[in-house]
Tab-separated table of C-alpha atoms in Angstrom:
chain	number	residue	atom	x	y	z
A	1	MET	CA	162.342	29.284	102.333
A	2	GLU	CA	160.467	32.273	103.680
A	3	GLN	CA	156.907	31.605	104.820
A	4	VAL	CA	153.882	33.657	103.841
A	5	ASN	CA	152.776	35.565	106.953
A	6	GLY	CA	150.681	38.519	107.995
A	7	ASP	CA	153.326	40.947	106.772
A	8	THR	CA	153.122	39.394	103.286
A	9	LEU	CA	149.367	39.941	103.199
A	10	ALA	CA	149.613	43.465	104.603
A	11	ALA	CA	152.098	44.430	101.864
A	12	ALA	CA	149.652	43.576	99.059
A	13	ARG	CA	147.902	46.793	98.089
A	14	LYS	CA	146.106	45.012	95.237
A	15	VAL	CA	145.424	41.520	93.952
A	16	ILE	CA	145.031	41.121	90.192
A	17	ALA	CA	143.662	37.918	88.651
A	18	VAL	CA	143.853	36.646	85.076
A	19	HIS	CA	140.709	35.164	83.523
A	20	ILE	CA	142.034	32.394	81.223
A	21	ASN	CA	145.686	31.413	80.797
A	22	TYR	CA	145.987	27.610	80.551
A	23	PRO	CA	145.130	25.871	77.253
A	24	SER	CA	143.328	23.138	79.192
A	25	ARG	CA	141.038	25.726	80.802
A	26	ALA	CA	140.498	27.503	77.474
A	27	ALA	CA	139.421	24.207	75.912
A	28	GLN	CA	137.049	23.578	78.816
A	29	ARG	CA	135.527	27.049	78.525
A	30	GLY	CA	135.278	26.834	74.742
A	31	ARG	CA	137.126	30.087	74.100
A	32	THR	CA	140.772	31.060	73.711
A	33	PRO	CA	141.461	34.758	74.306
A	34	ALA	CA	143.854	36.580	72.008
A	35	GLN	CA	145.018	38.846	74.840
A	36	PRO	CA	144.998	38.475	78.631
A	37	SER	CA	142.128	40.019	80.570
A	38	TYR	CA	142.002	40.723	84.298
A	39	PHE	CA	139.875	41.489	87.307
A	40	LEU	CA	140.708	42.883	90.763
A	41	LYS	CA	140.261	41.124	94.077
A	42	PRO	CA	140.393	43.201	97.275
A	43	SER	CA	143.437	42.683	99.482
A	44	SER	CA	140.989	41.922	102.310
A	45	SER	CA	140.229	38.622	100.515
A	46	LEU	CA	143.762	37.354	101.282
A	47	ALA	CA	144.206	34.627	103.887
A	48	LEU	CA	146.958	32.366	105.206
A	49	SER	CA	147.254	28.607	104.806
A	50	GLY	CA	145.109	26.838	107.384
A	51	SER	CA	142.478	29.574	107.459
A	52	PRO	CA	138.879	28.512	106.886
A	53	VAL	CA	136.739	30.043	104.155
A	54	GLU	CA	133.021	30.605	104.512
A	55	ARG	CA	130.534	29.642	101.834
A	56	PRO	CA	128.061	32.491	102.333
A	57	ALA	CA	124.641	31.571	103.669
A	58	GLY	CA	122.192	30.834	100.867
A	59	CYS	CA	124.924	30.120	98.313
A	60	GLU	CA	125.314	26.819	96.486
A	61	LEU	CA	128.373	27.145	94.268
A	62	LEU	CA	131.659	27.943	96.034
A	63	GLY	CA	134.161	27.415	93.244
A	64	TYR	CA	137.854	26.756	93.799
A	65	GLU	CA	140.709	27.363	91.351
A	66	GLY	CA	144.276	26.406	92.186
A	67	GLU	CA	146.672	29.055	90.851
A	68	ILE	CA	150.275	30.230	90.908
A	69	ALA	CA	150.601	33.644	92.540
A	70	LEU	CA	153.353	36.119	91.679
A	71	VAL	CA	154.502	38.481	94.421
A	72	ILE	CA	155.907	41.752	93.085
A	73	GLY	CA	159.296	42.627	94.555
A	74	LYS	CA	159.920	46.074	93.112
A	75	ALA	CA	157.670	48.598	91.442
A	76	ALA	CA	156.981	47.992	87.746
A	77	ARG	CA	155.753	50.699	85.353
A	78	ARG	CA	156.036	50.325	81.574
A	79	VAL	CA	158.567	47.510	81.857
A	80	SER	CA	159.534	45.307	78.913
A	81	MET	CA	158.826	41.590	78.759
A	82	GLU	CA	162.594	41.019	78.904
A	83	ASP	CA	162.868	42.947	82.157
A	84	ALA	CA	159.516	42.010	83.697
A	85	TRP	CA	160.576	38.876	85.591
A	86	SER	CA	163.187	40.852	87.529
A	87	HIS	CA	160.307	42.731	89.181
A	88	VAL	CA	158.874	39.512	90.662
A	89	ALA	CA	160.184	38.607	94.121
A	90	ALA	CA	158.563	35.211	94.620
A	91	VAL	CA	155.931	32.712	93.542
A	92	THR	CA	153.555	30.894	95.840
A	93	ALA	CA	150.368	28.837	95.765
A	94	SER	CA	146.944	30.451	95.791
A	95	ASN	CA	143.300	29.479	95.545
A	96	ASP	CA	141.028	31.829	93.614
A	97	LEU	CA	137.790	31.115	95.465
A	98	GLY	CA	134.416	32.580	94.552
A	99	VAL	CA	130.666	32.024	94.633
A	100	TYR	CA	128.992	31.646	91.248
A	101	ASP	CA	125.692	32.512	92.948
A	102	LEU	CA	126.699	36.220	92.843
A	103	ARG	CA	128.439	36.188	89.487
A	104	TYR	CA	125.510	37.962	87.841
A	105	ALA	CA	125.498	40.833	90.321
A	106	ASP	CA	128.473	42.935	89.226
A	107	LYS	CA	128.416	42.706	85.425
A	108	GLY	CA	131.769	40.967	85.070
A	109	SER	CA	133.807	42.738	87.762
A	110	ASN	CA	133.576	39.670	90.048
A	111	LEU	CA	133.676	41.955	93.105
A	112	ARG	CA	131.083	40.161	95.197
A	113	SER	CA	131.501	36.733	93.637
A	114	LYS	CA	135.307	36.661	94.107
A	115	GLY	CA	136.014	39.343	96.705
A	116	GLY	CA	134.756	37.848	99.956
A	117	ASP	CA	136.913	37.643	103.071
A	118	GLY	CA	139.204	34.625	102.837
A	119	PHE	CA	138.516	34.102	99.118
A	120	THR	CA	142.235	34.377	98.219
A	121	PRO	CA	144.334	32.120	100.438
A	122	VAL	CA	148.064	32.127	99.590
A	123	GLY	CA	151.130	30.236	100.805
A	124	PRO	CA	152.427	28.519	102.790
A	125	ALA	CA	155.966	29.206	101.488
A	126	LEU	CA	157.473	31.684	99.043
A	127	ILE	CA	159.749	30.340	96.296
A	128	PRO	CA	162.290	33.012	95.250
A	129	ALA	CA	161.577	34.060	91.666
A	130	ASP	CA	165.284	34.074	90.773
A	131	ALA	CA	165.538	30.413	91.822
A	132	VAL	CA	163.039	29.068	89.251
A	133	ASP	CA	162.325	29.093	85.537
A	134	PRO	CA	158.794	30.544	85.292
A	135	SER	CA	158.058	28.281	82.312
A	136	ARG	CA	158.895	25.150	84.323
A	137	LEU	CA	156.546	25.223	87.285
A	138	ARG	CA	153.867	22.735	88.288
A	139	ILE	CA	150.499	23.527	89.860
A	140	ARG	CA	148.445	20.848	91.637
A	141	THR	CA	145.164	20.969	93.557
A	142	TRP	CA	143.605	18.349	95.843
A	143	HIS	CA	139.941	18.209	96.867
A	144	ASN	CA	139.443	16.079	99.975
A	145	GLY	CA	142.728	14.337	99.195
A	146	GLU	CA	141.912	13.610	95.539
A	147	LEU	CA	144.193	15.193	92.916
A	148	VAL	CA	141.885	17.249	90.677
A	149	GLN	CA	144.224	19.731	88.958
A	150	ASP	CA	147.702	18.972	87.625
A	151	ASP	CA	149.322	21.163	84.977
A	152	THR	CA	152.517	23.028	84.155
A	153	THR	CA	153.479	26.465	82.917
A	154	GLU	CA	155.267	25.140	79.832
A	155	ASP	CA	152.558	26.147	77.330
A	156	LEU	CA	150.706	29.035	78.959
A	157	LEU	CA	148.706	31.304	76.674
A	158	PHE	CA	150.364	34.292	78.357
A	159	PRO	CA	153.738	33.687	80.090
A	160	PHE	CA	154.212	35.354	83.454
A	161	ALA	CA	156.607	37.998	82.160
A	162	ARG	CA	154.017	39.053	79.594
A	163	LEU	CA	151.397	39.513	82.322
A	164	VAL	CA	153.697	41.746	84.376
A	165	ALA	CA	154.737	43.808	81.352
A	166	ASP	CA	151.170	44.090	80.062
A	167	LEU	CA	149.729	45.252	83.372
A	168	SER	CA	152.553	47.721	83.865
A	169	GLN	CA	151.584	49.557	80.671
A	170	LEU	CA	148.709	51.296	82.442
A	171	LEU	CA	149.207	50.877	86.172
A	172	THR	CA	152.078	50.679	88.590
A	173	LEU	CA	152.625	47.275	90.110
A	174	GLU	CA	153.825	47.998	93.626
A	175	GLU	CA	156.006	46.005	95.966
A	176	GLY	CA	153.888	43.303	97.628
A	177	ASP	CA	151.155	43.261	94.972
A	178	ILE	CA	149.958	39.798	93.991
A	179	ILE	CA	149.054	38.521	90.520
A	180	LEU	CA	146.992	35.345	90.225
A	181	THR	CA	148.019	33.794	86.920
A	182	GLY	CA	145.032	31.633	85.942
A	183	THR	CA	143.861	28.119	86.674
A	184	PRO	CA	144.099	24.905	84.626
A	185	ALA	CA	141.204	22.549	83.890
A	186	GLY	CA	139.799	20.652	86.852
A	187	ALA	CA	138.524	23.545	88.956
A	188	SER	CA	135.200	22.675	90.553
A	189	VAL	CA	132.895	23.247	93.535
A	190	ALA	CA	133.545	22.655	97.249
A	191	GLN	CA	131.004	21.980	99.985
A	192	PRO	CA	131.106	22.864	103.694
A	193	GLY	CA	133.451	20.431	105.441
A	194	ASP	CA	135.638	19.935	102.369
A	195	VAL	CA	139.394	20.445	102.482
A	196	LEU	CA	141.202	22.089	99.564
A	197	GLU	CA	144.987	21.961	99.035
A	198	VAL	CA	147.141	23.674	96.410
A	199	GLU	CA	150.876	23.244	95.794
A	200	VAL	CA	153.304	24.950	93.428
A	201	ALA	CA	156.656	23.319	92.714
A	202	SER	CA	159.499	23.359	90.226
A	203	LEU	CA	159.226	20.623	87.595
A	204	ASP	CA	162.212	18.787	89.039
A	205	GLY	CA	160.577	18.848	92.464
A	206	SER	CA	163.526	20.529	94.157
A	207	LEU	CA	161.505	23.565	95.283
A	208	SER	CA	157.959	23.593	96.625
A	209	THR	CA	155.599	25.950	98.401
A	210	GLY	CA	154.163	23.074	100.415
A	211	ARG	CA	150.439	22.584	100.448
A	212	LEU	CA	148.164	25.575	100.899
A	213	VAL	CA	145.271	24.240	103.027
A	214	THR	CA	141.773	25.735	103.171
A	215	THR	CA	138.747	24.243	104.941
A	216	VAL	CA	135.258	25.226	103.810
A	217	GLU	CA	132.691	26.276	106.406
A	218	GLU	CA	128.977	27.015	106.040
A	219	GLY	CA	127.992	30.643	106.545
A	220	THR	CA	125.140	31.371	108.920
A	221	THR	CA	124.401	35.062	108.299
A	222	ALA	CA	121.852	35.590	105.533
A	223	PHE	CA	122.223	38.378	102.976
A	224	ALA	CA	120.192	41.491	103.751
A	225	ASP	CA	117.358	42.304	101.370
A	226	PHE	CA	118.953	45.608	100.325
A	227	GLY	CA	121.655	43.878	98.253
A	228	ALA	CA	121.966	41.264	95.530
A	229	GLN	CA	120.671	37.845	96.536
A	230	PRO	CA	122.324	34.523	95.644
A	231	LYS	CA	120.954	33.152	92.372
A	232	VAL	CA	122.026	30.159	90.281
A	233	ASP	CA	120.882	28.325	87.171
A	234	ASP	CA	122.086	25.286	85.270
A	235	LEU	CA	124.486	27.367	83.158
A	236	GLN	CA	126.252	28.596	86.307
A	237	ARG	CA	126.300	25.060	87.708
A	238	GLU	CA	127.871	23.782	84.488
A	239	GLU	CA	130.543	26.488	84.529
A	240	ALA	CA	131.259	26.067	88.244
A	241	TYR	CA	131.708	22.287	88.031
A	242	GLY	CA	133.381	22.363	84.617
A	243	SER	CA	130.783	20.315	82.720
A	244	ARG	CA	127.119	19.370	82.808
A	245	GLU	CA	128.071	15.809	83.694
A	246	ALA	CA	130.207	16.901	86.658
A	247	ALA	CA	127.345	19.112	87.849
A	248	GLY	CA	124.944	16.149	87.741
A	249	LEU	CA	122.923	17.682	84.912
A	250	ALA	CA	121.472	15.804	81.974
A	251	ALA	CA	123.284	16.331	78.687
A	252	VAL	CA	121.746	19.136	76.647
A	253	SER	CA	121.639	16.930	73.570
A	254	PRO	CA	123.624	14.387	71.630
A	255	ALA	CA	126.458	15.934	69.681
A	256	LEU	CA	125.685	17.002	66.138
A	257	SER	CA	128.271	14.805	64.451
A	258	PRO	CA	129.732	15.863	61.095
A	259	GLU	CA	128.034	12.844	59.507
A	260	LEU	CA	124.592	13.748	60.886
A	261	LYS	CA	125.075	17.403	59.963
A	262	ALA	CA	125.996	16.440	56.381
A	263	LYS	CA	122.883	14.284	56.092
A	264	LEU	CA	120.648	17.074	57.389
A	265	GLU	CA	122.225	19.505	54.941
A	266	SER	CA	121.434	17.118	52.083
A	267	VAL	CA	117.651	17.021	52.561
A	268	ALA	CA	115.044	19.764	52.197
A	269	THR	CA	113.126	21.211	55.120
A	270	ALA	CA	109.948	20.228	53.267
A	271	THR	CA	111.029	16.583	53.470
A	272	LEU	CA	111.987	16.908	57.123
A	273	SER	CA	108.621	18.508	57.870
A	274	SER	CA	106.815	15.664	56.108
A	275	GLN	CA	108.679	13.013	58.102
A	276	MET	CA	108.086	14.815	61.397
A	277	ARG	CA	104.371	15.025	60.617
A	278	LYS	CA	104.380	11.244	60.203
A	279	ARG	CA	105.730	11.104	63.762
A	280	GLY	CA	102.997	13.390	65.089
A	281	LEU	CA	105.200	16.483	65.296
A	282	ASN	CA	103.236	19.292	63.666
A	283	ASN	CA	104.311	22.293	65.762
A	284	VAL	CA	108.012	22.394	64.985
A	285	SER	CA	108.363	25.279	62.530
A	286	ILE	CA	109.505	28.797	63.392
A	287	ASP	CA	107.125	30.886	61.314
A	288	GLY	CA	106.805	34.402	59.963
A	289	LEU	CA	110.492	35.301	59.581
A	290	GLN	CA	112.607	36.540	56.698
A	291	ALA	CA	116.288	35.857	56.082
A	292	THR	CA	119.256	38.048	55.259
A	293	ARG	CA	120.704	35.106	53.304
A	294	PRO	CA	117.727	33.178	51.864
A	295	ASP	CA	120.059	31.229	49.573
A	296	ARG	CA	121.863	29.646	52.547
A	297	ARG	CA	121.041	26.316	54.171
A	298	VAL	CA	121.839	26.269	57.880
A	299	VAL	CA	122.110	23.343	60.300
A	300	GLY	CA	123.225	23.748	63.909
A	301	LEU	CA	122.490	23.256	67.602
A	302	ALA	CA	120.291	25.820	69.326
A	303	ARG	CA	121.446	28.201	72.025
A	304	THR	CA	118.639	30.296	73.466
A	305	LEU	CA	118.010	33.823	74.769
A	306	ARG	CA	114.765	35.178	76.220
A	307	TYR	CA	113.604	38.784	76.301
A	308	VAL	CA	110.831	39.866	78.672
A	309	PRO	CA	108.628	42.971	78.257
A	310	ASN	CA	110.356	46.151	79.333
A	311	ARG	CA	109.749	47.386	82.855
A	312	GLU	CA	111.796	50.450	83.627
A	313	ASP	CA	112.997	49.471	87.090
A	314	LEU	CA	114.058	46.016	85.897
A	315	PHE	CA	115.774	47.395	82.817
A	316	LYS	CA	118.026	49.403	85.126
A	317	THR	CA	119.235	46.194	86.804
A	318	HIS	CA	119.221	43.811	83.822
A	319	GLY	CA	119.443	45.907	80.669
A	320	GLY	CA	122.876	47.481	80.936
A	321	GLY	CA	126.443	46.232	81.127
A	322	PHE	CA	127.259	42.635	80.283
A	323	ASN	CA	123.599	41.658	80.156
A	324	ALA	CA	122.005	38.373	79.075
A	325	GLN	CA	121.983	39.419	75.416
A	326	LYS	CA	125.722	40.106	75.401
A	327	LYS	CA	126.437	36.950	77.407
A	328	ALA	CA	124.519	34.880	74.868
A	329	ILE	CA	126.353	36.462	71.951
A	330	ASP	CA	129.728	36.132	73.651
A	331	SER	CA	129.257	32.459	74.528
A	332	VAL	CA	127.812	31.107	71.276
A	333	ASN	CA	130.198	28.533	69.839
A	334	GLU	CA	131.281	27.351	66.417
A	335	GLY	CA	128.334	26.037	64.405
A	336	GLU	CA	125.670	26.935	66.995
A	337	ILE	CA	122.529	28.929	66.248
A	338	LEU	CA	121.382	31.616	68.676
A	339	VAL	CA	117.569	31.585	68.868
A	340	MET	CA	115.890	34.587	70.532
A	341	GLU	CA	112.433	34.782	72.040
A	342	ALA	CA	111.127	38.299	71.452
A	343	ARG	CA	107.424	37.422	71.780
A	344	GLY	CA	106.873	38.384	68.133
A	345	GLU	CA	107.350	42.023	69.176
A	346	LYS	CA	108.255	43.950	66.018
A	347	GLY	CA	108.510	47.408	67.532
A	348	THR	CA	112.196	47.338	68.446
A	349	GLY	CA	115.472	45.688	67.541
A	350	THR	CA	116.802	42.573	69.277
A	351	VAL	CA	120.230	42.463	67.623
A	352	GLY	CA	122.322	44.939	65.660
A	353	ASP	CA	125.428	44.995	63.523
A	354	ILE	CA	128.078	44.867	66.288
A	355	LEU	CA	126.589	41.945	68.197
A	356	ALA	CA	125.746	40.084	64.991
A	357	LEU	CA	129.344	40.543	63.882
A	358	ARG	CA	130.562	39.237	67.245
A	359	ALA	CA	128.404	36.128	66.791
A	360	GLN	CA	129.844	35.631	63.305
A	361	VAL	CA	133.417	36.018	64.590
A	362	ARG	CA	132.699	33.366	67.236
A	363	GLY	CA	131.588	31.003	64.469
A	364	ALA	CA	127.824	31.065	64.965
A	365	ALA	CA	125.922	29.422	62.121
A	366	ALA	CA	122.997	31.874	62.353
A	367	ILE	CA	120.890	34.131	64.549
A	368	ILE	CA	117.123	33.606	64.680
A	369	THR	CA	114.821	36.138	66.339
A	370	ASP	CA	111.077	36.652	66.110
A	371	GLY	CA	111.683	40.338	66.805
A	372	GLY	CA	113.272	43.194	64.921
A	373	VAL	CA	116.812	43.764	63.665
A	374	ARG	CA	118.682	47.067	63.915
A	375	ASP	CA	121.333	48.216	61.431
A	376	TYR	CA	119.662	45.992	58.841
A	377	SER	CA	121.969	46.784	55.914
A	378	ALA	CA	125.102	45.976	57.920
A	379	VAL	CA	123.576	42.791	59.342
A	380	ALA	CA	122.459	41.728	55.862
A	381	ASP	CA	126.012	42.195	54.567
A	382	LEU	CA	127.393	39.616	57.006
A	383	GLU	CA	128.165	36.118	55.803
A	384	MET	CA	126.237	34.668	58.734
A	385	PRO	CA	122.477	34.512	58.055
A	386	THR	CA	120.057	36.245	60.389
A	387	TYR	CA	116.370	35.310	60.432
A	388	PHE	CA	114.113	38.083	61.760
A	389	ALA	CA	110.624	39.569	61.736
A	390	ASN	CA	111.421	43.023	60.362
A	391	PRO	CA	113.978	45.838	60.449
A	392	HIS	CA	113.515	48.405	63.229
A	393	PRO	CA	115.772	51.240	64.420
A	394	ALA	CA	114.917	51.182	68.142
A	395	VAL	CA	117.106	49.756	70.892
A	396	LEU	CA	116.201	47.121	73.490
A	397	GLY	CA	114.850	49.424	76.192
A	398	ARG	CA	111.841	50.428	74.100
A	399	ARG	CA	110.104	47.061	74.429
A	400	HIS	CA	112.516	44.417	75.775
A	401	ILE	CA	114.746	43.433	78.668
A	402	PRO	CA	117.301	40.678	77.914
A	403	TRP	CA	116.525	38.271	80.732
A	404	ASP	CA	118.050	34.793	80.623
A	405	THR	CA	119.905	32.319	78.449
A	406	ASP	CA	120.023	28.607	77.645
A	407	ILE	CA	116.478	27.878	78.764
A	408	THR	CA	113.394	26.605	76.941
A	409	ILE	CA	111.892	29.462	74.909
A	410	ALA	CA	109.219	30.190	72.287
A	411	CYS	CA	110.216	31.682	68.938
A	412	GLY	CA	107.954	32.215	65.944
A	413	GLY	CA	105.301	29.942	67.413
A	414	ALA	CA	107.658	27.031	68.142
A	415	THR	CA	109.172	25.784	71.380
A	416	VAL	CA	112.976	25.654	71.265
A	417	GLN	CA	115.242	24.039	73.837
A	418	PRO	CA	119.031	24.402	74.152
A	419	GLY	CA	120.572	21.625	72.080
A	420	ASP	CA	117.656	21.226	69.683
A	421	ILE	CA	118.753	20.856	66.071
A	422	ILE	CA	117.765	23.780	63.860
A	423	VAL	CA	117.519	23.371	60.082
A	424	ALA	CA	116.727	26.408	57.946
A	425	ASP	CA	116.534	27.008	54.209
A	426	SER	CA	114.411	29.016	51.762
A	427	ASP	CA	111.333	26.920	52.679
A	428	GLY	CA	111.476	27.708	56.382
A	429	ILE	CA	112.981	26.935	59.782
A	430	LEU	CA	112.457	23.642	61.607
A	431	VAL	CA	113.204	22.551	65.180
A	432	ILE	CA	114.231	18.883	65.368
A	433	PRO	CA	114.333	16.949	68.660
A	434	PRO	CA	117.880	15.521	68.801
A	435	ALA	CA	116.708	12.082	69.927
A	436	ILE	CA	114.971	11.398	66.604
A	437	ALA	CA	117.390	13.159	64.253
A	438	GLU	CA	119.321	10.116	62.978
A	439	GLU	CA	116.245	8.028	62.212
A	440	LEU	CA	114.410	11.056	60.806
A	441	VAL	CA	117.102	12.074	58.336
A	442	ASP	CA	117.609	8.503	57.103
A	443	ASP	CA	113.901	8.321	56.298
A	444	CYS	CA	114.148	11.729	54.602
A	445	ILE	CA	116.984	10.529	52.390
A	446	GLN	CA	114.914	7.513	51.400
A	447	GLN	CA	111.865	9.708	50.738
A	448	GLU	CA	113.848	12.039	48.491
A	449	LYS	CA	115.188	9.087	46.495
A	450	GLU	CA	111.614	7.952	45.900
A	451	GLU	CA	110.534	11.471	44.994
A	452	ALA	CA	113.405	11.750	42.509
A	453	PHE	CA	112.088	8.585	40.809
A	454	ILE	CA	108.515	9.922	40.810
A	455	PHE	CA	109.705	13.239	39.342
A	456	GLU	CA	111.534	11.399	36.570
A	457	MET	CA	108.488	9.257	35.774
A	458	VAL	CA	106.205	12.318	35.615
A	459	LYS	CA	108.762	14.027	33.395
A	460	GLN	CA	108.516	11.057	31.050
A	461	GLY	CA	104.760	11.623	30.730
A	462	ASN	CA	103.328	9.242	33.337
A	463	SER	CA	100.176	10.131	35.287
A	464	VAL	CA	100.492	10.703	39.021
A	465	ASP	CA	97.582	8.322	39.614
A	466	GLY	CA	99.073	5.327	41.406
A	467	LEU	CA	102.530	6.861	41.129
A	468	TYR	CA	102.281	9.571	43.774
A	469	PRO	CA	102.082	7.905	46.238
A	470	MET	CA	103.392	4.714	44.691
A	471	ASN	CA	101.187	1.651	44.482
A	472	ALA	CA	102.631	-1.884	44.487
A	473	GLU	CA	103.298	-1.892	40.746
A	474	TRP	CA	105.163	1.381	40.765
A	475	ARG	CA	107.105	0.419	43.913
A	476	THR	CA	108.369	-2.682	42.124
A	477	ARG	CA	109.532	-0.492	39.250
A	478	TYR	CA	111.159	1.889	41.764
A	479	VAL	CA	113.126	-0.917	43.403
A	480	GLU	CA	114.477	-1.941	39.978
A	481	TRP	CA	115.279	1.700	39.102
A	482	GLU	CA	117.207	2.126	42.338
A	483	ARG	CA	119.103	-1.151	41.812
A	484	MET	CA	120.145	-0.116	38.335
A	485	GLY	CA	121.257	3.252	39.649
A	486	ARG	CA	123.472	1.613	42.277
A	487	GLN	CA	125.065	-0.591	39.638
A	488	HIS	CA	126.077	2.460	37.591
A	489	GLN	CA	127.593	4.314	40.552
């Protein structure tokens, strides 16, 4: 088979990469796109097998992603899916390298995070496209000799022909162009001195690219102060490594199991508040807010977003594009509650109808903000409840800059951490530490059983003296009442 060489790299006028294409990766990311989406990598990022790649000085998270690369053989413009594969000359192995430390800098374009020299090694051999079934290829990646990615193209979200046809609707794919077709689960982070290998082969093993080898080196030239500086947080570490556990981070919280969620939904916030007070937790209510759906009871895990006071120069760098507010909305998952710290500032909106709708479409259980809401009527018409301080027509830049996500915040006088359990109903909003939730709700259920008995006794004309709270005599009668109730169930 023909080998990838300098002429192959020189022929690539553009490199196009797909964001998510393997079901395993979609499951890991927690989102499955309905349509493919893309980003460009400069052709100067291409490198041959055996070339080293530099982790830039000051960067922590050099991510690797083994991928199958398509090499265009003849120009494609507005081609059909049936004809698209005939425009592909060959497939080969690739590694979509990038530094998560600069992911924030280009508002989703990935230019600096994915475009560095050597960040797209390809090769070593080209497999002729007409010699393989594109739905029966295997992609494998090794990190220091350990197999870390192993998947096939049998159940891709977007088959290769669809990618070629889709891209050709708006731009001409030229001879030599390269399309990176997505990575499966297992992508992670490499350190200086590590060796990465990627191989693409037919499922029967008869054809193979051989192993694409890349060695990671440590950069020594620091970034100048006139450009974006490397910056990471635990969210980027989690995404780079694939999970909090793989990144060496503590779990955000225990999972909110369906059983625990059902129990929490069955008890009133007043009861939960009473039981938390017994445990010395008095500052766990988010106060001063109103609800678009006061009849709803909401239970979910907290995701957090923090706004800082507006400063015009910082708003220019952090307020536009795919900012922290949009990232928070676009990453909230099924059943989660997005809690916003707006410092109790009522003089501007913190969420409007479009972003609230996006949160609802993603399955969010609620939005909570101690700031204002724009487009109040439209937000109030959504099925998803929003808890807020007041309506206000102004946009973010009047008082706020969306700053960061998934950190400890303050909202309505309460501290909220990512993974805290939020319970809200017509009596108020409570923040429950996950570690005590099981024990807490069991005690609440018991308390409400006792209060149901007390209510019934008062209804029958009994005095509350000695009954509320129950003395020994009344507790004996309660035990008998409960036993009789169980017998009739």
